[in-house]
mmCIF file of C-alpha atoms in Angstrom:
data_model
loop_
_atom_site.group_PDB
_atom_site.id
_atom_site.type_symbol
_atom_site.label_atom_id
_atom_site.label_comp_id
_atom_site.label_asym_id
_atom_site.label_seq_id
_atom_site.Cartn_x
_atom_site.Cartn_y
_atom_site.Cartn_z
ATOM 1 C CA MET Q 130 125.413 88.483 144.342
ATOM 2 C CA LYS Q 131 124.313 87.612 147.866
ATOM 3 C CA LEU Q 132 127.564 85.726 148.488
ATOM 4 C CA MET Q 133 129.695 88.694 147.548
ATOM 5 C CA ILE Q 134 127.691 90.985 149.779
ATOM 6 C CA GLY Q 135 128.129 88.554 152.654
ATOM 7 C CA LEU Q 136 131.910 88.654 152.311
ATOM 8 C CA GLU Q 137 132.529 92.369 151.958
ATOM 9 C CA ASN Q 138 129.429 94.272 152.892
ATOM 10 C CA THR Q 139 131.004 97.676 153.150
ATOM 11 C CA VAL Q 140 128.300 99.581 151.278
ATOM 12 C CA GLY Q 141 124.816 99.434 152.774
ATOM 13 C CA ASP Q 142 121.638 99.431 150.690
ATOM 14 C CA PRO Q 143 120.449 102.956 149.924
ATOM 15 C CA THR Q 144 117.746 104.139 152.273
ATOM 16 C CA GLY Q 145 115.298 107.015 152.455
ATOM 17 C CA VAL Q 146 114.132 108.798 149.323
ATOM 18 C CA TRP Q 147 117.009 107.561 147.195
ATOM 19 C CA GLY Q 148 116.437 104.072 148.445
ATOM 20 C CA ALA Q 149 112.827 104.225 147.326
ATOM 21 C CA PHE Q 150 113.911 105.545 143.933
ATOM 22 C CA ALA Q 151 116.498 102.807 143.619
ATOM 23 C CA ASP Q 152 113.930 100.140 144.486
ATOM 24 C CA GLY Q 153 111.559 101.638 141.957
ATOM 25 C CA ALA Q 154 114.217 101.615 139.274
ATOM 26 C CA GLU Q 155 115.096 98.017 140.031
ATOM 27 C CA TYR Q 156 111.452 96.999 139.882
ATOM 28 C CA PHE Q 157 111.011 98.898 136.605
ATOM 29 C CA ILE Q 158 113.940 97.183 134.958
ATOM 30 C CA SER Q 159 112.952 93.768 136.315
ATOM 31 C CA ILE Q 160 109.785 93.867 134.195
ATOM 32 C CA PHE Q 161 111.893 94.092 131.061
ATOM 33 C CA GLN Q 162 114.486 91.632 132.262
ATOM 34 C CA ARG Q 163 111.712 89.089 132.678
ATOM 35 C CA GLY Q 164 110.372 90.013 129.246
ATOM 36 C CA GLY Q 165 113.859 89.620 127.820
ATOM 37 C CA GLU Q 166 114.155 86.144 129.318
ATOM 38 C CA VAL Q 167 110.837 85.213 127.706
ATOM 39 C CA LEU Q 168 111.973 86.645 124.370
ATOM 40 C CA LEU Q 169 115.212 84.696 124.517
ATOM 41 C CA SER Q 170 113.377 81.459 125.308
ATOM 42 C CA LEU Q 171 111.019 82.074 122.374
ATOM 43 C CA MET Q 172 113.887 82.871 120.018
ATOM 44 C CA GLY Q 173 115.913 79.909 121.205
ATOM 45 C CA GLY Q 174 113.035 77.466 121.491
ATOM 46 C CA ILE Q 175 110.489 78.067 118.753
ATOM 47 C CA LEU Q 176 112.262 80.191 116.191
ATOM 48 C CA PRO Q 177 114.943 77.791 114.843
ATOM 49 C CA THR Q 178 112.375 75.009 114.339
ATOM 50 C CA LEU Q 179 109.979 77.483 112.800
ATOM 51 C CA ILE Q 180 112.529 78.796 110.292
ATOM 52 C CA VAL Q 181 113.518 75.322 109.131
ATOM 53 C CA LEU Q 182 109.907 74.183 108.927
ATOM 54 C CA LEU Q 183 108.801 77.300 107.044
ATOM 55 C CA THR Q 184 111.645 76.883 104.565
ATOM 56 C CA ALA Q 185 110.806 73.238 103.917
ATOM 57 C CA VAL Q 186 107.086 73.809 103.463
ATOM 58 C CA ASN Q 187 107.568 76.945 101.361
ATOM 59 C CA ALA Q 188 109.885 74.968 99.085
ATOM 60 C CA LEU Q 189 107.398 72.102 98.903
ATOM 61 C CA VAL Q 190 104.565 74.460 97.978
ATOM 62 C CA ARG Q 191 106.711 76.042 95.277
ATOM 63 C CA LEU Q 192 107.755 72.673 93.865
ATOM 64 C CA ILE Q 193 104.177 71.363 93.759
ATOM 65 C CA GLY Q 194 102.787 74.635 92.439
ATOM 66 C CA PRO Q 195 99.761 76.252 94.087
ATOM 67 C CA GLU Q 196 97.893 76.378 90.767
ATOM 68 C CA LYS Q 197 97.321 72.615 91.055
ATOM 69 C CA ILE Q 198 94.421 73.147 93.438
ATOM 70 C CA GLU Q 199 92.524 75.367 91.017
ATOM 71 C CA ASN Q 200 90.904 72.310 89.421
ATOM 72 C CA LEU Q 201 89.495 71.406 92.792
ATOM 73 C CA GLY Q 202 88.018 74.891 93.086
ATOM 74 C CA VAL Q 203 86.125 74.352 89.827
ATOM 75 C CA LYS Q 204 84.839 70.981 91.015
ATOM 76 C CA ALA Q 205 83.804 72.332 94.414
ATOM 77 C CA SER Q 206 81.496 74.871 92.785
ATOM 78 C CA GLN Q 207 78.984 72.167 91.835
ATOM 79 C CA PRO Q 208 75.699 71.833 93.687
ATOM 80 C CA GLY Q 209 74.901 68.590 95.469
ATOM 81 C CA LEU Q 210 75.379 67.210 98.960
ATOM 82 C CA GLN Q 211 78.610 65.349 98.223
ATOM 83 C CA TRP Q 212 80.374 68.607 97.328
ATOM 84 C CA TYR Q 213 79.698 70.240 100.709
ATOM 85 C CA PRO Q 214 82.686 68.597 102.448
ATOM 86 C CA VAL Q 215 84.857 69.438 99.451
ATOM 87 C CA ARG Q 216 83.786 73.064 99.408
ATOM 88 C CA TYR Q 217 83.959 73.732 103.145
ATOM 89 C CA MET Q 218 86.633 71.309 104.351
ATOM 90 C CA VAL Q 219 89.013 70.111 101.650
ATOM 91 C CA LEU Q 220 89.155 73.286 99.575
ATOM 92 C CA PRO Q 221 89.645 75.684 102.517
ATOM 93 C CA PHE Q 222 92.315 73.379 103.973
ATOM 94 C CA LEU Q 223 94.256 73.135 100.721
ATOM 95 C CA ALA Q 224 93.758 76.833 99.958
ATOM 96 C CA VAL Q 225 95.090 77.881 103.367
ATOM 97 C CA PHE Q 226 97.917 75.327 103.177
ATOM 98 C CA PHE Q 227 99.134 76.195 99.680
ATOM 99 C CA LEU Q 228 98.166 79.845 99.254
ATOM 100 C CA THR Q 229 98.380 80.880 102.949
ATOM 101 C CA ASN Q 230 96.674 83.855 104.575
ATOM 102 C CA PRO Q 231 95.433 86.078 102.884
ATOM 103 C CA MET Q 232 95.831 84.706 99.323
ATOM 104 C CA ALA Q 233 93.764 81.629 100.249
ATOM 105 C CA TYR Q 234 90.577 83.658 99.808
ATOM 106 C CA THR Q 235 91.289 84.082 96.092
ATOM 107 C CA MET Q 236 90.136 80.480 95.638
ATOM 108 C CA GLY Q 237 86.623 81.839 96.109
ATOM 109 C CA ARG Q 238 86.700 83.112 92.516
ATOM 110 C CA PHE Q 239 85.935 79.614 91.208
ATOM 111 C CA LEU Q 240 82.713 79.434 93.193
ATOM 112 C CA PRO Q 241 79.321 80.921 92.300
ATOM 113 C CA GLU Q 242 78.372 84.113 94.158
ATOM 114 C CA LYS Q 243 76.008 82.334 96.571
ATOM 115 C CA TYR Q 244 78.863 80.202 97.968
ATOM 116 C CA LYS Q 245 81.498 82.942 98.243
ATOM 117 C CA PRO Q 246 80.671 84.299 101.742
ATOM 118 C CA ALA Q 247 80.461 80.748 103.124
ATOM 119 C CA PHE Q 248 83.786 79.771 101.548
ATOM 120 C CA TYR Q 249 85.452 82.893 102.914
ATOM 121 C CA ASP Q 250 84.015 82.121 106.340
ATOM 122 C CA ALA Q 251 85.341 78.558 106.243
ATOM 123 C CA ALA Q 252 88.770 79.540 104.919
ATOM 124 C CA VAL Q 253 89.359 82.438 107.301
ATOM 125 C CA SER Q 254 88.276 80.312 110.259
ATOM 126 C CA TYR Q 255 91.019 77.844 109.419
ATOM 127 C CA VAL Q 256 93.994 80.216 109.404
ATOM 128 C CA HIS Q 257 94.571 79.620 113.134
ATOM 129 C CA PRO Q 258 93.752 75.917 113.665
ATOM 130 C CA ILE Q 259 96.245 75.057 110.922
ATOM 131 C CA THR Q 260 99.125 76.896 112.619
ATOM 132 C CA GLY Q 261 99.539 74.230 115.296
ATOM 133 C CA ILE Q 262 101.143 71.875 112.791
ATOM 134 C CA PHE Q 263 101.694 74.052 109.696
ATOM 135 C CA PRO Q 264 102.763 77.507 110.927
ATOM 136 C CA HIS Q 265 103.805 78.578 107.406
ATOM 137 C CA ALA Q 266 100.128 79.177 106.577
ATOM 138 C CA ASN Q 267 99.865 82.197 108.845
ATOM 139 C CA PRO Q 268 103.201 83.156 110.409
ATOM 140 C CA GLY Q 269 102.002 86.623 111.420
ATOM 141 C CA GLU Q 270 99.325 85.315 113.781
ATOM 142 C CA LEU Q 271 100.994 82.372 115.481
ATOM 143 C CA PHE Q 272 100.357 83.405 119.056
ATOM 144 C CA VAL Q 273 96.680 82.503 119.167
ATOM 145 C CA TYR Q 274 97.924 78.916 119.310
ATOM 146 C CA LEU Q 275 101.485 79.472 120.570
ATOM 147 C CA GLY Q 276 100.308 81.648 123.457
ATOM 148 C CA ILE Q 277 98.118 78.907 124.871
ATOM 149 C CA ALA Q 278 100.589 76.197 123.866
ATOM 150 C CA ALA Q 279 103.310 77.932 125.896
ATOM 151 C CA GLY Q 280 101.316 77.216 129.062
ATOM 152 C CA ILE Q 281 101.015 73.539 128.146
ATOM 153 C CA THR Q 282 104.766 73.352 127.509
ATOM 154 C CA GLN Q 283 105.438 74.958 130.864
ATOM 155 C CA LEU Q 284 103.436 72.206 132.558
ATOM 156 C CA GLY Q 285 105.691 69.674 130.862
ATOM 157 C CA PHE Q 286 103.132 68.159 128.475
ATOM 158 C CA GLY Q 287 103.695 67.468 124.788
ATOM 159 C CA LEU Q 288 101.980 69.653 122.197
ATOM 160 C CA GLY Q 289 101.274 67.022 119.535
ATOM 161 C CA ASP Q 290 97.927 66.016 120.977
ATOM 162 C CA LEU Q 291 96.690 69.604 121.295
ATOM 163 C CA ALA Q 292 97.931 70.614 117.820
ATOM 164 C CA LEU Q 293 96.319 67.614 116.157
ATOM 165 C CA ARG Q 294 93.005 68.070 117.940
ATOM 166 C CA TYR Q 295 93.034 71.783 117.105
ATOM 167 C CA LEU Q 296 93.594 70.883 113.434
ATOM 168 C CA LEU Q 297 90.810 68.281 113.339
ATOM 169 C CA VAL Q 298 88.237 70.148 115.418
ATOM 170 C CA GLY Q 299 88.998 73.158 113.220
ATOM 171 C CA LEU Q 300 87.995 71.123 110.159
ATOM 172 C CA VAL Q 301 84.691 70.141 111.757
ATOM 173 C CA VAL Q 302 84.042 73.739 112.809
ATOM 174 C CA ILE Q 303 84.731 75.243 109.369
ATOM 175 C CA PHE Q 304 82.490 72.615 107.771
ATOM 176 C CA ILE Q 305 79.595 73.594 110.040
ATOM 177 C CA ARG Q 306 80.418 77.269 109.644
ATOM 178 C CA GLY Q 307 80.367 76.958 105.850
ATOM 179 C CA ILE Q 308 76.984 75.271 105.852
ATOM 180 C CA VAL Q 309 75.426 77.742 108.312
ATOM 181 C CA THR Q 310 76.769 80.765 106.436
ATOM 182 C CA GLU Q 311 75.613 79.323 103.110
ATOM 183 C CA LEU Q 312 72.098 78.918 104.525
ATOM 184 C CA ILE Q 313 72.033 82.454 105.913
ATOM 185 C CA THR Q 314 73.392 83.863 102.643
ATOM 186 C CA ALA Q 315 70.749 82.015 100.624
ATOM 187 C CA ARG Q 316 68.048 83.302 102.966
ATOM 188 C CA MET Q 317 69.218 86.905 102.682
ATOM 189 C CA MET Q 318 69.629 86.711 98.908
ATOM 190 C CA ALA Q 319 66.099 85.355 98.516
ATOM 191 C CA ARG Q 320 64.695 88.101 100.725
ATOM 192 C CA LYS Q 321 66.560 90.762 98.792
ATOM 193 C CA GLY Q 322 65.392 89.251 95.496
ATOM 194 C CA ALA Q 323 61.777 89.325 96.728
ATOM 195 C CA ALA Q 324 62.094 92.949 97.845
ATOM 196 C CA ALA Q 325 63.600 94.138 94.568
ATOM 197 C CA MET W 72 126.684 61.723 72.405
ATOM 198 C CA ASN W 73 123.704 64.011 71.889
ATOM 199 C CA GLY W 74 121.652 61.828 74.180
ATOM 200 C CA ILE W 75 124.184 62.178 76.993
ATOM 201 C CA ASN W 76 124.379 65.924 76.482
ATOM 202 C CA ALA W 77 120.623 66.277 76.617
ATOM 203 C CA LEU W 78 120.534 64.190 79.773
ATOM 204 C CA LEU W 79 123.220 66.318 81.406
ATOM 205 C CA VAL W 80 121.383 69.503 80.529
ATOM 206 C CA LYS W 81 118.163 68.076 81.855
ATOM 207 C CA VAL W 82 119.721 66.943 85.149
ATOM 208 C CA GLY W 83 121.521 70.265 85.548
ATOM 209 C CA ARG W 84 118.353 72.203 84.953
ATOM 210 C CA SER W 85 116.197 70.289 87.362
ATOM 211 C CA VAL W 86 118.839 70.298 90.113
ATOM 212 C CA GLY W 87 119.332 74.010 89.581
ATOM 213 C CA GLY W 88 115.602 74.515 89.731
ATOM 214 C CA VAL W 89 115.217 72.617 92.988
ATOM 215 C CA VAL W 90 118.174 74.332 94.640
ATOM 216 C CA GLY W 91 116.936 77.720 93.455
ATOM 217 C CA THR W 92 113.494 76.982 94.849
ATOM 218 C CA LEU W 93 114.897 75.907 98.205
ATOM 219 C CA TYR W 94 117.047 79.006 98.401
ATOM 220 C CA GLN W 95 114.130 81.214 97.479
ATOM 221 C CA ALA W 96 111.994 79.482 100.109
ATOM 222 C CA GLY W 97 114.671 80.168 102.717
ATOM 223 C CA ARG W 98 114.870 83.801 101.722
ATOM 224 C CA GLU W 99 111.098 84.155 101.892
ATOM 225 C CA THR W 100 111.067 82.469 105.307
ATOM 226 C CA VAL W 101 113.724 84.704 106.833
ATOM 227 C CA ASP W 102 111.902 87.698 105.416
ATOM 228 C CA THR W 103 108.623 86.608 107.039
ATOM 229 C CA VAL W 104 110.279 85.775 110.322
ATOM 230 C CA ILE W 105 111.993 89.151 110.561
ATOM 231 C CA ARG W 106 109.009 91.172 109.442
ATOM 232 C CA ASN W 107 106.089 89.307 111.016
ATOM 233 C CA VAL W 108 107.200 86.814 113.640
ATOM 234 C CA ILE W 109 109.982 88.471 115.642
ATOM 235 C CA PRO W 110 108.166 91.811 116.122
ATOM 236 C CA PHE W 111 105.221 89.944 117.569
ATOM 237 C CA MET W 112 107.487 87.859 119.775
ATOM 238 C CA ALA W 113 109.030 91.067 121.153
ATOM 239 C CA PHE W 114 105.604 92.483 121.900
ATOM 240 C CA ILE W 115 104.345 89.261 123.476
ATOM 241 C CA SER W 116 107.499 88.977 125.592
ATOM 242 C CA PHE W 117 106.897 92.447 126.983
ATOM 243 C CA ILE W 118 103.322 91.534 127.905
ATOM 244 C CA ILE W 119 104.404 88.286 129.562
ATOM 245 C CA GLY W 120 107.140 90.129 131.468
ATOM 246 C CA LEU W 121 104.625 92.683 132.643
ATOM 247 C CA VAL W 122 102.097 90.036 133.673
ATOM 248 C CA LEU W 123 104.597 87.882 135.533
ATOM 249 C CA THR W 124 106.456 90.683 137.302
ATOM 250 C CA THR W 125 103.685 93.023 138.350
ATOM 251 C CA GLY W 126 100.478 92.217 140.180
ATOM 252 C CA ILE W 127 98.532 92.438 136.911
ATOM 253 C CA GLY W 128 98.922 88.698 136.534
ATOM 254 C CA ASP W 129 97.032 87.909 139.734
ATOM 255 C CA TRP W 130 94.391 90.451 138.884
ATOM 256 C CA ILE W 131 93.861 88.876 135.430
ATOM 257 C CA ALA W 132 93.992 85.411 136.959
ATOM 258 C CA ASN W 133 91.114 86.250 139.299
ATOM 259 C CA GLY W 134 89.168 87.751 136.417
ATOM 260 C CA ILE W 135 89.546 84.974 133.883
ATOM 261 C CA LYS W 136 89.885 81.963 136.133
ATOM 262 C CA GLY W 137 86.144 81.540 136.446
ATOM 263 C CA LEU W 138 85.564 82.282 132.779
ATOM 264 C CA ALA W 139 88.290 80.096 131.334
ATOM 265 C CA SER W 140 87.942 77.005 133.464
ATOM 266 C CA SER W 141 84.324 76.085 132.841
ATOM 267 C CA LEU W 142 82.303 75.391 129.727
ATOM 268 C CA VAL W 143 79.755 78.069 130.629
ATOM 269 C CA GLY W 144 82.478 80.673 131.127
ATOM 270 C CA LEU W 145 84.070 79.875 127.784
ATOM 271 C CA LEU W 146 80.650 80.057 126.123
ATOM 272 C CA ILE W 147 80.186 83.534 127.568
ATOM 273 C CA VAL W 148 83.569 84.587 126.168
ATOM 274 C CA SER W 149 82.696 83.204 122.730
ATOM 275 C CA VAL W 150 79.279 84.890 122.680
ATOM 276 C CA VAL W 151 80.850 88.253 123.555
ATOM 277 C CA CYS W 152 83.506 87.851 120.836
ATOM 278 C CA ALA W 153 80.808 86.928 118.298
ATOM 279 C CA ILE W 154 78.540 89.954 118.846
ATOM 280 C CA PRO W 155 78.202 91.360 115.300
ATOM 281 C CA ILE W 156 79.227 94.896 116.291
ATOM 282 C CA LEU W 157 82.152 93.810 118.439
ATOM 283 C CA SER W 158 83.528 91.079 116.216
ATOM 284 C CA PRO W 159 84.879 93.355 113.425
ATOM 285 C CA LEU W 160 86.522 95.515 116.094
ATOM 286 C CA LEU W 161 88.178 92.542 117.790
ATOM 287 C CA GLY W 162 89.383 91.041 114.530
ATOM 288 C CA PRO W 163 92.249 93.070 113.045
ATOM 289 C CA GLY W 164 95.489 91.143 112.825
ATOM 290 C CA ALA W 165 94.125 88.712 115.412
ATOM 291 C CA VAL W 166 95.990 90.940 117.888
ATOM 292 C CA ILE W 167 93.318 90.625 120.584
ATOM 293 C CA ALA W 168 93.078 86.857 120.147
ATOM 294 C CA GLN W 169 96.870 86.567 120.350
ATOM 295 C CA ILE W 170 97.106 88.666 123.518
ATOM 296 C CA VAL W 171 94.249 86.797 125.199
ATOM 297 C CA GLY W 172 95.768 83.501 124.061
ATOM 298 C CA THR W 173 99.090 84.469 125.608
ATOM 299 C CA LEU W 174 97.460 85.547 128.868
ATOM 300 C CA LEU W 175 95.532 82.275 129.046
ATOM 301 C CA GLY W 176 98.762 80.401 128.318
ATOM 302 C CA VAL W 177 100.464 82.128 131.222
ATOM 303 C CA GLU W 178 97.583 81.179 133.541
ATOM 304 C CA ILE W 179 97.598 77.571 132.289
ATOM 305 C CA GLY W 180 101.326 77.467 132.978
ATOM 306 C CA ARG W 181 100.800 78.775 136.516
ATOM 307 C CA GLY W 182 98.154 76.142 137.159
ATOM 308 C CA ASN W 183 95.204 78.521 137.427
ATOM 309 C CA ILE W 184 93.408 77.000 134.428
ATOM 310 C CA PRO W 185 93.300 73.215 133.897
ATOM 311 C CA PRO W 186 95.260 72.232 130.758
ATOM 312 C CA GLN W 187 92.389 70.324 129.158
ATOM 313 C CA TYR W 188 90.625 73.671 128.705
ATOM 314 C CA ALA W 189 93.315 74.723 126.224
ATOM 315 C CA LEU W 190 91.387 73.296 123.267
ATOM 316 C CA PRO W 191 87.950 74.853 123.923
ATOM 317 C CA ALA W 192 89.704 78.084 124.920
ATOM 318 C CA LEU W 193 91.391 78.235 121.513
ATOM 319 C CA PHE W 194 87.941 78.399 119.953
ATOM 320 C CA ALA W 195 86.338 80.569 122.627
ATOM 321 C CA ILE W 196 88.783 83.429 122.072
ATOM 322 C CA ASN W 197 88.429 83.322 118.310
ATOM 323 C CA PRO W 198 84.836 83.502 116.964
ATOM 324 C CA GLN W 199 85.712 86.932 115.569
ATOM 325 C CA VAL W 200 88.455 85.593 113.284
ATOM 326 C CA GLY W 201 88.451 87.452 109.970
ATOM 327 C CA CYS W 202 85.331 89.482 110.786
ATOM 328 C CA ASP W 203 87.214 92.703 110.024
ATOM 329 C CA PHE W 204 88.369 91.360 106.692
ATOM 330 C CA ILE W 205 85.129 90.132 105.064
ATOM 331 C CA PRO W 206 84.856 92.769 102.282
ATOM 332 C CA VAL W 207 88.540 92.401 101.369
ATOM 333 C CA GLY W 208 88.411 88.614 101.547
ATOM 334 C CA LEU W 209 85.356 88.507 99.331
ATOM 335 C CA ALA W 210 86.970 90.966 96.898
ATOM 336 C CA LEU W 211 89.984 88.631 96.699
ATOM 337 C CA GLY W 212 87.482 85.954 95.672
ATOM 338 C CA GLU W 213 86.214 88.332 92.957
ATOM 339 C CA ALA W 214 82.760 88.634 94.510
ATOM 340 C CA GLU W 215 80.195 91.098 93.123
ATOM 341 C CA PRO W 216 79.390 94.185 95.252
ATOM 342 C CA GLU W 217 75.902 92.728 95.883
ATOM 343 C CA THR W 218 77.484 89.584 97.297
ATOM 344 C CA VAL W 219 79.686 91.649 99.605
ATOM 345 C CA GLU W 220 76.628 93.577 100.782
ATOM 346 C CA ILE W 221 74.938 90.333 101.821
ATOM 347 C CA GLY W 222 78.078 88.409 102.711
ATOM 348 C CA VAL W 223 79.224 90.755 105.488
ATOM 349 C CA PRO W 224 76.091 90.433 107.656
ATOM 350 C CA ALA W 225 75.715 86.755 106.694
ATOM 351 C CA VAL W 226 79.156 85.877 108.065
ATOM 352 C CA LEU W 227 78.681 88.071 111.154
ATOM 353 C CA PHE W 228 75.338 86.467 112.015
ATOM 354 C CA SER W 229 76.672 83.003 111.290
ATOM 355 C CA ARG W 230 79.395 83.561 113.905
ATOM 356 C CA VAL W 231 76.799 84.171 116.612
ATOM 357 C CA ILE W 232 75.660 80.581 116.077
ATOM 358 C CA THR W 233 78.888 78.849 115.121
ATOM 359 C CA GLY W 234 81.141 80.652 117.639
ATOM 360 C CA PRO W 235 79.577 79.121 120.771
ATOM 361 C CA LEU W 236 78.942 75.882 118.859
ATOM 362 C CA SER W 237 82.660 75.556 118.109
ATOM 363 C CA VAL W 238 83.408 75.856 121.839
ATOM 364 C CA VAL W 239 80.978 73.041 122.628
ATOM 365 C CA ILE W 240 82.491 70.818 119.917
ATOM 366 C CA ALA W 241 86.009 71.568 121.150
ATOM 367 C CA TYR W 242 84.925 70.908 124.742
ATOM 368 C CA PHE W 243 83.723 67.421 123.872
ATOM 369 C CA ALA W 244 86.769 66.839 121.667
ATOM 370 C CA SER W 245 89.043 67.693 124.586
ATOM 371 C CA PHE W 246 88.087 64.640 126.640
ATOM 372 C CA GLY W 247 91.220 62.709 127.498
ATOM 373 C CA LEU W 248 93.473 65.658 126.689
ATOM 374 C CA TYR W 249 96.162 66.178 129.380
ATOM 375 C CA SER W 250 94.168 64.365 132.050
ATOM 376 C CA SER W 251 95.372 61.295 133.895
ATOM 377 C CA ASN W 252 92.164 59.264 133.603
#
């Protein structure tokens, strides 16, 4: 643009009131041009990979059959220390992976009432950490991770490290969250039982 | 002859089944992408455009720089998000978490927040996850009404403890992430 103006600058920039309006209009449209550039980079960068990945994982889940994890739900309902990691790490992970948000919470039906709030807490807390590597589990809420990841990409770093750490730290967090919520639930149930 | 026929039928069926499943998976994916992913991308793009073009970006940068680039700041964010009255309001559709995540991403990209804070930040902006959805989530798990009555406050109170705790865990887990030494 500048080159052309340099060669045949017969029309001056508008000045005065109209000039101010014209500047305002240009500024207004520049907001959306920038937004459009971002949209195009998202559509060109993330979307094709996402579509292929979602298709592959959706097909895999269908071929395996989500009902396979129901047995695990029955097992996880048992009392005992060794079932804590199963109930608040393995089961929420598999439920979110195979059933996705929000159907993952239906796995709670295999658990006794006293574990249901804790299982829900663990499962729902995993619907974002899992999206770093397995976005099919929660495609409607990708930008919790993708938003922050976009900044990392812009700096020129790879995302694998962040995605993996998010996935693993998420597992630790939901395990702790499950245990804490189970304790609080037990406390409140006992108090309510005593009051009644 | 019968054996060969049976084999052919069997092969045909299973191949057909697999191809049908793949096709169905593709259809489901495109459906999800059009209905859930692209609308959010459009919305996020507008916000990023607005932040980068106008002065809002610098204003936000000044506001969140202190909060998002220290452990104490992130803890404050997580405590606020975990307040039992606020958390159900911040939860729906994870819209708030996604907007804040995007804003933080923009600031990380501009160099205002060190990249190793990405991991603790992911947890700091999200202690409210699912807090709006507890009764529905428990109903999906076929919980009794009495369980829902106790489960809602139990989860909300648990977040007050586990929200900040998750930030601390993520902070220590982020050592060696995107740093030269």
